[in-house]
């Protein structure tokens, strides 16, 4: 009965060869057979910049939040990948986002851990906010922060708000901890009847 | 749960039965029923021991394949075959599987199979716990490898140092799976340790006083005590790690009053005895094989037993030598240098006793003996580099280099795998009733011995040249390319030898020469019964009056009588003299250990994702344990 284990292993070795799309599909199929959970969570894209193109139209978005007609955007792979969210957590400090937003509780800039989103809470909205800036203080970081890192930052901001799955959200830092880590944050209730 | 054995008030004894009737009745009482239910419910130590051995060898194969992948990657500089992320998982899975899922379980497995036979009893103590431990071990191992197949393989090294494996840098669930795998295997390991200690202390055949216990049984006894005191440390550590990661405790967070070095202390307080948990049974194999193949009793039996016990004690006083590079106080470093060198004394004592035994006998160079000789050579080399890295100045230079990799493969493969392969050849006829092929055995030994040395000896040089361990590639300018290519090519010899060994083992199952009860003319009790042993091990429990019972009484063995044949019973005796005290009932087959193990496994896996799994998982575990311990109405304590 244990004979399937070597098969699993050989498949896992082949997984490294990304070019082989058929093999990748076979692996995904096998993964689906072995366990229902997909493991986007564990991907680690170390190849540098592979930016995910934002959906067309987001960058021209109006200043008010969704008018109810926008289709819910698909979840980005960045907010489903633990590595990217954790990178975003580091970048959040390194780019001094905490200078205004503090550790998500808000200060000079608005809080990120509550359920109030002036410009939309989807990752595309947050990416647009980082890149384009917003009135009354949020600067534009377009061209200053690499595209991939913007997405990682946005994924982290989503986790601060509790919108990221608990097994993907970062745990505590080896540091002084003023509040529970993102993987223990409560999921916010829908705002004005709209889901996050 | 149906209880098939009717309550018996006045049991039939074996006193006045002829041999055929006795065997028929004992078979009815002890046999494992056919079919899936019997397969899942059996508590026969031989069935479980066989399973443990086969499963551990499958994990050995998987970990070996991981090593092959690493050697392919390192064969040439700047190789693109395996990326850094997968490489991290590969070396972690290799080390973790070899240590937790292969080395320790297989040593315990040999104990589970052999100890009851060698001391002349019918089953291990706590047989249901034994079944439970196997299922827990199996689920832990499968969990780790399924996680690896899903790109969630542990990737922080087999000792998972924090902060790398901690909540900040060990992102995702990889280290959680590692930590829970530790919990699985340690639960299984502790269970087996308790069983073996109780079996050896209380169930020895009448007359097998302490000075007549075979050395292999002594080695399992010492190992079990080491397990008992070492493994809780790593269970606590891995639980702390998972708590840090999952619920945000601060055990290893210096900023909040925790301590990152606490991990290293707790881990190595287990991790160093772990080496001896693997090594002590291996020396037991050697001490069982040598007398048989040199045709004389062991030279210095008492000295070897005392050496085993002192290794057991000393193994707890060395752990800091893994941590010389952490900046400890100098007094501590000096102390642990001294204690590390001190353990060479009992180890050396054993080696001299073995050499003296071989010297004073007439060696027969069959495959098991060849592996023992290979062990002595290889282990002495590993021991010498061990004395080298025990000294702080040298250790600081070679820490985390391939020198250390070479050293511990010499002691672990040389010190444990060589005796293990010898032991497989030696006891294969007892377990299967057939001999392994001698010609293939010779070839596999030659390939493994040459392949091993050609693979790992150059790693000493690579380490001294500065090649760090756990790097997925290196630059051509480093000048390590030629040696690495040589190592990778040599490893194919080692692999070929292991494939030959596996082929030999599989082929001999069907076509090996019939073995008979005692093909090697060996002196210990396991050779007094049939090959393979019947479900009740011995028709009548032997009485031991000599250290080598089968050599002292060649025609017939004295036996005791008076045990019931219509219910499972065995002889329980005093700890020191093995004077019979009780007819002790032994439990029947049960499905509940399997079900309990499933519940425990589901709880452990669930607790990787939410702490609430511990609460909700408590319910099925409680149901499992209630079913397990539900009174059966048998008059068990009538004596």
GROMACS .gro file of C-alpha atoms in nm, chain A residues 1-18 27 30-32 34-46 82-84 86-87 89-90 166-178 181 183-184, chain B residues 39 51 54-55 58-59 61-62 65-67 69 81-82 84-86 89-90 134-135 138 141-142 145-152 155 163 166-174 177 244-256 609:
model
  116
    1UNK     CA    1   0.000   0.000   0.000
    2UNK     CA    2   0.295   0.239   0.045
    3UNK     CA    3   0.399   0.211  -0.319
    4UNK     CA    4   0.240   0.537  -0.421
    5UNK     CA    5   0.488   0.729  -0.207
    6UNK     CA    6   0.782   0.699  -0.449
    7UNK     CA    7   0.551   0.818  -0.724
    8UNK     CA    8   0.466   1.123  -0.523
    9UNK     CA    9   0.833   1.183  -0.471
   10UNK     CA   10   0.929   1.156  -0.836
   11UNK     CA   11   0.651   1.395  -0.923
   12UNK     CA   12   0.780   1.635  -0.662
   13UNK     CA   13   1.124   1.628  -0.822
   14UNK     CA   14   0.980   1.710  -1.161
   15UNK     CA   15   0.794   1.999  -1.011
   16UNK     CA   16   1.116   2.201  -1.030
   17UNK     CA   17   1.104   2.201  -1.409
   18UNK     CA   18   0.857   2.476  -1.472
   27UNK     CA   19   0.111   1.733  -1.074
   30UNK     CA   20  -0.222   1.450  -0.846
   31UNK     CA   21  -0.216   1.721  -0.584
   32UNK     CA   22  -0.591   1.752  -0.617
   34UNK     CA   23  -0.399   1.365  -0.270
   35UNK     CA   24  -0.539   1.661  -0.083
   36UNK     CA   25  -0.820   1.900  -0.160
   37UNK     CA   26  -0.619   2.206  -0.065
   38UNK     CA   27  -0.416   2.365  -0.339
   39UNK     CA   28  -0.080   2.490  -0.230
   40UNK     CA   29  -0.047   2.829  -0.389
   41UNK     CA   30   0.022   2.921  -0.027
   42UNK     CA   31   0.370   2.768  -0.045
   43UNK     CA   32   0.490   2.902  -0.379
   44UNK     CA   33   0.811   3.103  -0.361
   45UNK     CA   34   0.879   3.298  -0.673
   46UNK     CA   35   1.243   3.396  -0.632
   82UNK     CA   36   0.247   3.317   0.224
   83UNK     CA   37   0.591   3.412   0.098
   84UNK     CA   38   0.463   3.719  -0.086
   86UNK     CA   39   0.554   3.792   0.439
   87UNK     CA   40   0.775   3.986   0.196
   89UNK     CA   41   0.529   4.268   0.575
   90UNK     CA   42   0.901   4.336   0.560
  166UNK     CA   43  -0.538   3.255   0.822
  167UNK     CA   44  -0.287   2.996   0.699
  168UNK     CA   45  -0.139   3.248   0.455
  169UNK     CA   46  -0.126   3.558   0.675
  170UNK     CA   47   0.208   3.622   0.850
  171UNK     CA   48   0.271   3.523   1.208
  172UNK     CA   49   0.438   3.741   1.469
  173UNK     CA   50   0.779   3.895   1.423
  174UNK     CA   51   1.073   3.819   1.651
  175UNK     CA   52   1.028   4.164   1.795
  176UNK     CA   53   0.822   4.357   2.046
  177UNK     CA   54   0.462   4.282   1.961
  178UNK     CA   55   0.200   4.543   2.044
  181UNK     CA   56  -0.010   3.903   1.450
  183UNK     CA   57  -0.270   3.540   1.127
  184UNK     CA   58  -0.470   3.597   1.443
  235UNK     CA   59  -0.439  -0.694   0.933
  247UNK     CA   60   0.573  -0.362   0.911
  250UNK     CA   61   0.947  -0.240   0.568
  251UNK     CA   62   0.801   0.107   0.621
  254UNK     CA   63   1.063   0.274   0.220
  255UNK     CA   64   1.139   0.602   0.395
  257UNK     CA   65   1.451   0.483  -0.016
  258UNK     CA   66   1.268   0.817  -0.034
  261UNK     CA   67   1.624   0.960  -0.367
  262UNK     CA   68   1.636   1.309  -0.216
  263UNK     CA   69   2.010   1.263  -0.169
  265UNK     CA   70   1.867   1.465  -0.645
  277UNK     CA   71   1.851   2.138  -1.221
  278UNK     CA   72   1.709   2.211  -0.876
  280UNK     CA   73   1.724   2.696  -0.417
  281UNK     CA   74   1.371   2.658  -0.282
  282UNK     CA   75   1.339   2.293  -0.379
  285UNK     CA   76   1.326   2.114   0.094
  286UNK     CA   77   1.536   1.828  -0.040
  330UNK     CA   78   0.311   0.186   1.435
  331UNK     CA   79   0.000   0.356   1.302
  334UNK     CA   80   0.307   0.569   0.962
  337UNK     CA   81   0.564   0.986   0.784
  338UNK     CA   82   0.295   0.993   0.518
  341UNK     CA   83   0.586   1.330   0.243
  342UNK     CA   84   0.242   1.426   0.116
  343UNK     CA   85   0.316   1.777   0.237
  344UNK     CA   86   0.642   1.765   0.045
  345UNK     CA   87   0.463   1.653  -0.269
  346UNK     CA   88   0.236   1.955  -0.225
  347UNK     CA   89   0.533   2.192  -0.211
  348UNK     CA   90   0.498   2.218   0.167
  351UNK     CA   91   1.286   2.357   0.443
  359UNK     CA   92   1.451   3.211   1.387
  362UNK     CA   93   1.024   3.053   1.349
  363UNK     CA   94   0.715   3.261   1.280
  364UNK     CA   95   0.889   3.554   1.114
  365UNK     CA   96   1.109   3.379   0.858
  366UNK     CA   97   0.955   3.032   0.827
  367UNK     CA   98   0.657   3.150   0.625
  368UNK     CA   99   0.377   2.921   0.518
  369UNK     CA  100   0.307   2.587   0.685
  370UNK     CA  101   0.628   2.404   0.603
  373UNK     CA  102   0.440   2.007   0.923
  440UNK     CA  103   0.512   3.043   1.851
  441UNK     CA  104   0.410   3.011   1.489
  442UNK     CA  105   0.040   2.948   1.527
  443UNK     CA  106  -0.078   3.135   1.833
  444UNK     CA  107   0.201   3.389   1.873
  445UNK     CA  108   0.366   3.277   2.197
  446UNK     CA  109   0.719   3.410   2.256
  447UNK     CA  110   0.926   3.110   2.363
  448UNK     CA  111   1.194   3.183   2.105
  449UNK     CA  112   1.147   3.561   2.073
  450UNK     CA  113   1.430   3.746   2.253
  451UNK     CA  114   1.251   4.081   2.226
  452UNK     CA  115   0.967   3.956   2.446
  805UNK     CA  116  -0.398   2.493   1.097
   0.00000   0.00000   0.00000
